[in-house]
Short mmCIF file of N, CA and C in Angstrom, two decimals:
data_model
loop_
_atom_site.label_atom_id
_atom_site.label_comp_id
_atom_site.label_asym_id
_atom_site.label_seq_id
_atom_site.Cartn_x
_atom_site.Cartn_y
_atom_site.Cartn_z
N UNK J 1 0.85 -1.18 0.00
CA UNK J 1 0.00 0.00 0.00
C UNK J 1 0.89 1.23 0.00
N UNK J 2 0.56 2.06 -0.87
CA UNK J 2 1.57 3.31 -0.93
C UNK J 2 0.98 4.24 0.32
N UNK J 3 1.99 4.93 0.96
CA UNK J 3 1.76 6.01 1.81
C UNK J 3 0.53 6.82 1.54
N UNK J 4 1.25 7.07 -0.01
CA UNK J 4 0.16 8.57 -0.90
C UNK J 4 -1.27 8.02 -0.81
N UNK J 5 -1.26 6.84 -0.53
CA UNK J 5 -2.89 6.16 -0.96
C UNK J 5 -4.33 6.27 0.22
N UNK J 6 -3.50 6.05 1.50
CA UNK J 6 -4.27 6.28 2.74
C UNK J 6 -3.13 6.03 3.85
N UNK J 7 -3.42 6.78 4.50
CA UNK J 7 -2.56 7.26 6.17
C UNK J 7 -3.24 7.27 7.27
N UNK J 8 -3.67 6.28 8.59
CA UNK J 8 -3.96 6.41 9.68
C UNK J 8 -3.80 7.98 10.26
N UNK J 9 -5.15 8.76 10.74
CA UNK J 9 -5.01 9.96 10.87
C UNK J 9 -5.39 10.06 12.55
N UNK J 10 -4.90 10.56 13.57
CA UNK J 10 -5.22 11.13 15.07
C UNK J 10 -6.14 12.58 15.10
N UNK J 11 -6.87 11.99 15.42
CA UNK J 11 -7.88 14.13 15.44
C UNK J 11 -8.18 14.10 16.78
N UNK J 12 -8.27 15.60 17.26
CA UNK J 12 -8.34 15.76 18.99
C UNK J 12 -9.21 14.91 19.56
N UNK J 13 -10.57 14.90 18.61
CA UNK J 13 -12.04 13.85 19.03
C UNK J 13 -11.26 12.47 19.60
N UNK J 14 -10.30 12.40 18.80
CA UNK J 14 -9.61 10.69 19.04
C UNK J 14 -9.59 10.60 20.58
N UNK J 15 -8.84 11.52 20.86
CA UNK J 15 -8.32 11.60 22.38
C UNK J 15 -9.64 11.53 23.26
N UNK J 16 -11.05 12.12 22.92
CA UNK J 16 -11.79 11.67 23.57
C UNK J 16 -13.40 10.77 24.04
N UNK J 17 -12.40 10.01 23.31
CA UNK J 17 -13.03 8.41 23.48
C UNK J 17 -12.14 7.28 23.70
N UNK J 18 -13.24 6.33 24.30
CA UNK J 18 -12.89 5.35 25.13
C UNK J 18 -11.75 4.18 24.77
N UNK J 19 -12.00 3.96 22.68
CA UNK J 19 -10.79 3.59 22.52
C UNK J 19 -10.66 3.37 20.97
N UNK J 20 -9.62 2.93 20.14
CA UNK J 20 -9.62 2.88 18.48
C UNK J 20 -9.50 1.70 18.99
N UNK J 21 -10.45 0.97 17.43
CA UNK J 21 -11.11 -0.29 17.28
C UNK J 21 -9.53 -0.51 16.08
N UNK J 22 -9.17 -1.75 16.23
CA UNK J 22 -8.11 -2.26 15.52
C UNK J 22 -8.72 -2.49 14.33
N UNK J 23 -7.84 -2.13 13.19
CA UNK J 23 -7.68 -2.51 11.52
C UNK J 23 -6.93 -3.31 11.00
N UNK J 24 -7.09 -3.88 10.04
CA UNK J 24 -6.51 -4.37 9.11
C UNK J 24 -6.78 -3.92 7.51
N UNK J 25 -5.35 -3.70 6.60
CA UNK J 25 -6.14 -2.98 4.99
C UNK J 25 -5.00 -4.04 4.35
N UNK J 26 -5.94 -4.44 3.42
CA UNK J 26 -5.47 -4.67 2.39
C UNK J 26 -5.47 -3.92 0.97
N UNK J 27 -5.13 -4.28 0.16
CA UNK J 27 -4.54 -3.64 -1.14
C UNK J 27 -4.43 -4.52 -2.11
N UNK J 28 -5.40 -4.20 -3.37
CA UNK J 28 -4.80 -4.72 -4.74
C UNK J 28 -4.82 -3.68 -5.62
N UNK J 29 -4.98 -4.62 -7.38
CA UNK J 29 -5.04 -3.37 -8.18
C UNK J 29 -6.18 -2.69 -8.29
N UNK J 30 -7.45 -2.63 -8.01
CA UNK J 30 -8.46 -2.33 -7.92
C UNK J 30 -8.81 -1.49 -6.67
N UNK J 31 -8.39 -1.65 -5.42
CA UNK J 31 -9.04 -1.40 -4.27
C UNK J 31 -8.19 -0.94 -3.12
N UNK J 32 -8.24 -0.58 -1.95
CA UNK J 32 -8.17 -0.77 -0.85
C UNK J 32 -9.30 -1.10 0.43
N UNK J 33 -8.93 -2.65 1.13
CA UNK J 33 -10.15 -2.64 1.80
C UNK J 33 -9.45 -2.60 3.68
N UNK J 34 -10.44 -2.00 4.17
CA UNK J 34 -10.24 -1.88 5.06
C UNK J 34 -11.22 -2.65 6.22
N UNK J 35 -11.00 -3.39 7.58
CA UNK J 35 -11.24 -4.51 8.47
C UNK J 35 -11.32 -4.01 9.55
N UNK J 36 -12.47 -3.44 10.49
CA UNK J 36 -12.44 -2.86 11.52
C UNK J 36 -13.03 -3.80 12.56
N UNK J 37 -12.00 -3.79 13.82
CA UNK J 37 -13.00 -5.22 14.45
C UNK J 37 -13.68 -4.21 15.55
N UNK J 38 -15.31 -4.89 15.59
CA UNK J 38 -15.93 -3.78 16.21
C UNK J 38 -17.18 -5.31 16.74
N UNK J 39 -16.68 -5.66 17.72
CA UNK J 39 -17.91 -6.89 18.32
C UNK J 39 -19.25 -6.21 18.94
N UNK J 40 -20.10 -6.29 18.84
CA UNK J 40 -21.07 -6.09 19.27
C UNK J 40 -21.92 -4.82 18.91
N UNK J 41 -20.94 -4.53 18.06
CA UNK J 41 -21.65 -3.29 17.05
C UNK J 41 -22.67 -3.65 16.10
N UNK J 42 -23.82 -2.45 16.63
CA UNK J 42 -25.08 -2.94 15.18
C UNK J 42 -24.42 -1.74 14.37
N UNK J 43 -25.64 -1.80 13.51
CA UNK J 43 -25.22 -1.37 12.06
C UNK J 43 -25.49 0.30 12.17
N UNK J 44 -26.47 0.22 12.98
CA UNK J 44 -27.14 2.15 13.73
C UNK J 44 -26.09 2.51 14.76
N UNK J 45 -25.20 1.92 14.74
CA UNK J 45 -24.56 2.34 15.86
C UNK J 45 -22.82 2.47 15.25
N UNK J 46 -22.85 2.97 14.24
CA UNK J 46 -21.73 3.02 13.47
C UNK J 46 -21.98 4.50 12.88
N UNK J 47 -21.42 5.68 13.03
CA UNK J 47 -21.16 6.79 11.80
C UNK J 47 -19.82 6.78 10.63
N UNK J 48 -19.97 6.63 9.71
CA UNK J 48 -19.13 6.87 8.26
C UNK J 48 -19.11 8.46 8.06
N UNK J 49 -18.34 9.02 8.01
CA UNK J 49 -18.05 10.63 7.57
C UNK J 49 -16.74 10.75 6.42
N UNK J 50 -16.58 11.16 5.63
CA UNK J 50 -15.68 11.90 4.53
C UNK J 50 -15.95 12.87 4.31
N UNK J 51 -15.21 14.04 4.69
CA UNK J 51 -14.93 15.26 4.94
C UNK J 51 -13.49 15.69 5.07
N UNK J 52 -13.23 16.24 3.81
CA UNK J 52 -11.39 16.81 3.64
C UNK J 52 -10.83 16.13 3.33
N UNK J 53 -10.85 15.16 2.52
CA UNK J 53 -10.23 13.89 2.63
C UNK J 53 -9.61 13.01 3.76
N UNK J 54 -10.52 13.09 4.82
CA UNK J 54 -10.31 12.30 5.93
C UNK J 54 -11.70 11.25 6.05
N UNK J 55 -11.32 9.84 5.80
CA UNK J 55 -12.80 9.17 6.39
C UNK J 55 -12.50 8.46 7.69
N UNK J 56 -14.08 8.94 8.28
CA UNK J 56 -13.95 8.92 9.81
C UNK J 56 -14.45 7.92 10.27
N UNK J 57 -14.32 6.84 11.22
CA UNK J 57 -15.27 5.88 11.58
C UNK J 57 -15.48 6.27 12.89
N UNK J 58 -17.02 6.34 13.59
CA UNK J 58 -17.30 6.64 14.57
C UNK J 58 -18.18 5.97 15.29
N UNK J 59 -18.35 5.80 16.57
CA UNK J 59 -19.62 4.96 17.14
C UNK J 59 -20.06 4.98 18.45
N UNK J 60 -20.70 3.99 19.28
CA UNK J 60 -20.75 3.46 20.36
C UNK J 60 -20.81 2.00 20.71
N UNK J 61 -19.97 1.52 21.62
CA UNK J 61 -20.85 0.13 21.94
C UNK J 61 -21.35 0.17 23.57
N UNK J 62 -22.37 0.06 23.64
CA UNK J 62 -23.33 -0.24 24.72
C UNK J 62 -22.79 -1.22 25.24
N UNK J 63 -22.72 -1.06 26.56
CA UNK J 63 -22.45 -2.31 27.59
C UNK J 63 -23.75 -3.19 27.83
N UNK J 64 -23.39 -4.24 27.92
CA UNK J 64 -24.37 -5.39 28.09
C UNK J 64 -25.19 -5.47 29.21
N UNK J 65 -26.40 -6.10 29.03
CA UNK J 65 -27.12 -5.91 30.33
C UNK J 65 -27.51 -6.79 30.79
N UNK J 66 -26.53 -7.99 30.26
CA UNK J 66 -26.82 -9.40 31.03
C UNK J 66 -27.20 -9.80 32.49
N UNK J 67 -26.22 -8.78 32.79
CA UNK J 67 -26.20 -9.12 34.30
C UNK J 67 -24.52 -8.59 34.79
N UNK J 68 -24.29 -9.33 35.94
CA UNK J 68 -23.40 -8.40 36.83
C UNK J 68 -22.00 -9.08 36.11
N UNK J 69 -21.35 -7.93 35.66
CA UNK J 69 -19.76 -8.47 35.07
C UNK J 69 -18.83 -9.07 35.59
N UNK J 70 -18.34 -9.97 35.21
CA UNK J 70 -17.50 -11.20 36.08
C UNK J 70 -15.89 -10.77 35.80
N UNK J 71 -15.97 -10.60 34.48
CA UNK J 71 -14.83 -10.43 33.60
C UNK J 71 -15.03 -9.54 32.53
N UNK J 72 -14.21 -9.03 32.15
CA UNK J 72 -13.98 -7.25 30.55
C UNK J 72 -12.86 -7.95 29.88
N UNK J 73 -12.75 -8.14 28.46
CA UNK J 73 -11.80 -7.72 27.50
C UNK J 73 -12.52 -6.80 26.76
N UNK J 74 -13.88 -6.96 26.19
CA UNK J 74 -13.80 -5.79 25.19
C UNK J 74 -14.03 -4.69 25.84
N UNK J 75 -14.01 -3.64 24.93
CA UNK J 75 -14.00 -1.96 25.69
C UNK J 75 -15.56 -1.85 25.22
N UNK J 76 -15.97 -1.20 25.90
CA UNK J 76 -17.37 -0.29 25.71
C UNK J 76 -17.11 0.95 25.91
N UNK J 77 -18.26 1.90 25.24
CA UNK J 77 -18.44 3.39 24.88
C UNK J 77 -17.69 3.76 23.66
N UNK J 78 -17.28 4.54 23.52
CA UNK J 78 -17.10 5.55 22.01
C UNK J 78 -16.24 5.52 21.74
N UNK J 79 -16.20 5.25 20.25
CA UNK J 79 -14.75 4.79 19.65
C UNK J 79 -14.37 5.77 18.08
N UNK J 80 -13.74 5.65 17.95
CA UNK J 80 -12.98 6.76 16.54
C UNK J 80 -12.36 5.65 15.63
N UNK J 81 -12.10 6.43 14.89
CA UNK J 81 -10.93 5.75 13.84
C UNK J 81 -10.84 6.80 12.51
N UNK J 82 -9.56 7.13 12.37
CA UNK J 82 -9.78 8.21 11.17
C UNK J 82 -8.98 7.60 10.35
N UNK J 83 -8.94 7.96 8.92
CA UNK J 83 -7.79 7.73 7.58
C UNK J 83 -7.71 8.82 7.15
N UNK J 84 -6.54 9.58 6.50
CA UNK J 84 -6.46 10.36 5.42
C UNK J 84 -6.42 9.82 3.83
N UNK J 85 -7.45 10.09 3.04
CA UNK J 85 -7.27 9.48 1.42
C UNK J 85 -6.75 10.54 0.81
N UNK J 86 -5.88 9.60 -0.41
CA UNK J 86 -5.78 11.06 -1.28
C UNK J 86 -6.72 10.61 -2.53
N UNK J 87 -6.20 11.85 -3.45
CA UNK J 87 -6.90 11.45 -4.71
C UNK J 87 -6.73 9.92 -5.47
N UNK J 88 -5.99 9.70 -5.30
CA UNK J 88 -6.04 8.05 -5.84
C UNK J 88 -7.08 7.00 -5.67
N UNK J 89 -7.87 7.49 -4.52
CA UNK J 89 -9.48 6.87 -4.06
C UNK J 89 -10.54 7.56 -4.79
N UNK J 90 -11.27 6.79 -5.12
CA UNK J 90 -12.67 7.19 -6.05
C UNK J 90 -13.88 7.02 -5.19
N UNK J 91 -13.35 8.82 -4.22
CA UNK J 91 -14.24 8.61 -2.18
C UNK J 91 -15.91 8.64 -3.14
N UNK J 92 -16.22 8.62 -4.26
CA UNK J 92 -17.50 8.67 -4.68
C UNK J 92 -17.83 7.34 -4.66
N UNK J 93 -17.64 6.39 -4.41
CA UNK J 93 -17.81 4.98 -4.79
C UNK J 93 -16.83 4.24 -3.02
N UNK J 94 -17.14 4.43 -2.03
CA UNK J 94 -16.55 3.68 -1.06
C UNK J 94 -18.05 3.32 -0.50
N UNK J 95 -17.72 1.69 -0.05
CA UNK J 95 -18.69 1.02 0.33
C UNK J 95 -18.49 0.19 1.55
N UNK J 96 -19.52 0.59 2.36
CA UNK J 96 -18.86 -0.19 4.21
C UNK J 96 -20.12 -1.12 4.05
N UNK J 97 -20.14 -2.21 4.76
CA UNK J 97 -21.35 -3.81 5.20
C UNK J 97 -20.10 -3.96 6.68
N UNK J 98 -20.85 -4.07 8.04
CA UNK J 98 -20.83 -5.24 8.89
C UNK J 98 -21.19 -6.27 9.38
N UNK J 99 -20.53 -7.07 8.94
CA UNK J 99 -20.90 -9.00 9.15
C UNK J 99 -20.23 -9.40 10.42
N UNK J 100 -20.76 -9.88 11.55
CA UNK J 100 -20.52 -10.90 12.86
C UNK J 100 -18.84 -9.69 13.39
N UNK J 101 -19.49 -8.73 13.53
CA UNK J 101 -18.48 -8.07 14.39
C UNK J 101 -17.42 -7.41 13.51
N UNK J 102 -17.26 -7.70 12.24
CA UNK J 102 -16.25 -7.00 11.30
C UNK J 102 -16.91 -6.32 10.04
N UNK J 103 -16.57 -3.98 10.09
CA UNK J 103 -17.23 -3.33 9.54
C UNK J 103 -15.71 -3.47 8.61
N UNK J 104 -16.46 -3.73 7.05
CA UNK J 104 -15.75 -3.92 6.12
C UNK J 104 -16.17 -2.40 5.19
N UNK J 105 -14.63 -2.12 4.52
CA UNK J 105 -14.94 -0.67 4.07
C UNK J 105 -13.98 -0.75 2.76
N UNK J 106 -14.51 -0.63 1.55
CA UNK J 106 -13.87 -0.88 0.61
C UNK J 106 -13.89 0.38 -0.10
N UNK J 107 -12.61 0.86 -0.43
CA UNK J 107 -12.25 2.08 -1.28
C UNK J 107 -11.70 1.71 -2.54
N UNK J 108 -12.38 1.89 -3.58
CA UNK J 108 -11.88 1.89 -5.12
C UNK J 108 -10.99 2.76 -5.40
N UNK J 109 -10.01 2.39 -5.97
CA UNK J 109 -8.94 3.07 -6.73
C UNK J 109 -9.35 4.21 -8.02
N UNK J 110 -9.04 5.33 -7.87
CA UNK J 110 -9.60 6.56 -8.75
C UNK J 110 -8.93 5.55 -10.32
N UNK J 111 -9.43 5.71 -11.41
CA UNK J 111 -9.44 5.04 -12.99
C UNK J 111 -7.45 5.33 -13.15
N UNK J 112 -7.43 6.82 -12.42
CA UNK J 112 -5.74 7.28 -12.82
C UNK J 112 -4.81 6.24 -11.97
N UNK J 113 -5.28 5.81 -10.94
CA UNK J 113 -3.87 5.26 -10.23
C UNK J 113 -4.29 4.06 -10.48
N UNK J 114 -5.23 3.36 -11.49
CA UNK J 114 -5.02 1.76 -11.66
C UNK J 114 -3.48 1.86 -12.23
N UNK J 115 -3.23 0.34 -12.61
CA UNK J 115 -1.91 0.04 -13.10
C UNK J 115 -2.45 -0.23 -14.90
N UNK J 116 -1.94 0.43 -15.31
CA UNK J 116 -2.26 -0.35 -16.85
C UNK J 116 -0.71 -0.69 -17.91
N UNK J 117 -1.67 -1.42 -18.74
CA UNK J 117 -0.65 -2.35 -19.54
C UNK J 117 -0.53 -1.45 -20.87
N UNK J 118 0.93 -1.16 -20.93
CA UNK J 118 1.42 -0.66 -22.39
C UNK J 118 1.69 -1.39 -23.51
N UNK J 119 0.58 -1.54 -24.80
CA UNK J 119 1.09 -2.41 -25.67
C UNK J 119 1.78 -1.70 -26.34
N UNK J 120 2.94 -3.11 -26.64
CA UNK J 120 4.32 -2.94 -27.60
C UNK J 120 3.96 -2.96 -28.88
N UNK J 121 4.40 -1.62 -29.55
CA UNK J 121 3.90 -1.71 -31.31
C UNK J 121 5.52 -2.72 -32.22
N UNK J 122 5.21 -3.12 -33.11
CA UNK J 122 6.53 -3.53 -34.19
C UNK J 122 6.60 -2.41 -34.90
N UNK J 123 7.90 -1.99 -35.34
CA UNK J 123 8.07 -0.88 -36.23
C UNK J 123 8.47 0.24 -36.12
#
């Protein structure tokens, strides 16, 4: 993944919440997708923002009301996550779905920064 393409971004908001939800991005010629693990997150309980070329992931997770807590690994309350894109993303066409705890966020590559093939003329 090139630098120029997307950059993990810190904004003051970051600092106040409870915690950043871990990523994973991959990269081909087509795309960048991005893997946010977010357990117990519904789908209303997620904000998407792009603004300045920064996309923002934002939310809450509600603590459970099972009953009286024995044990914590995951974090509850409000969480961030920012990227900086550049133009090489086609931010008109990015598409997020969360399936069983992982909000998947796929950014298309703008038509200019695909890779293309130069055919060789004879002559």
């Amino acid at each position: 993944m090139s630098n120029e393409t997307l950059t993990t971004e810190t904004t003051e908001a970051t600092n106040h919440h409870c915690f950043t939800p871990r990523v994973d991005i991959w990269e081909n010629s087509e795309a960048l997708c991005l893997q946010l693990e977010m357990p117990g997150v519904a789908q209303d309980q997620v904000d998407i923002r792009l603004e300045d070329q920064v996309l923002t992931v934002l939310g809450r997770v509600a603590p459970n009301e099972f009953g009286e807590q024995v044990h914590a690994e995951y974090a509850v309350g409000n969480f961030e996550r920012a990227f900086r894109i550049s133009e090489r993303v086609n931010s008109d066409a990015i598409q997020a779905g969360i399936t069983n705890g992982i909000l998947s966020l796929t950014l298309p590559k703008a038509e200019a920064a695909k890779p293309k093939r130069i055919a060789v003329t004879v002559g």
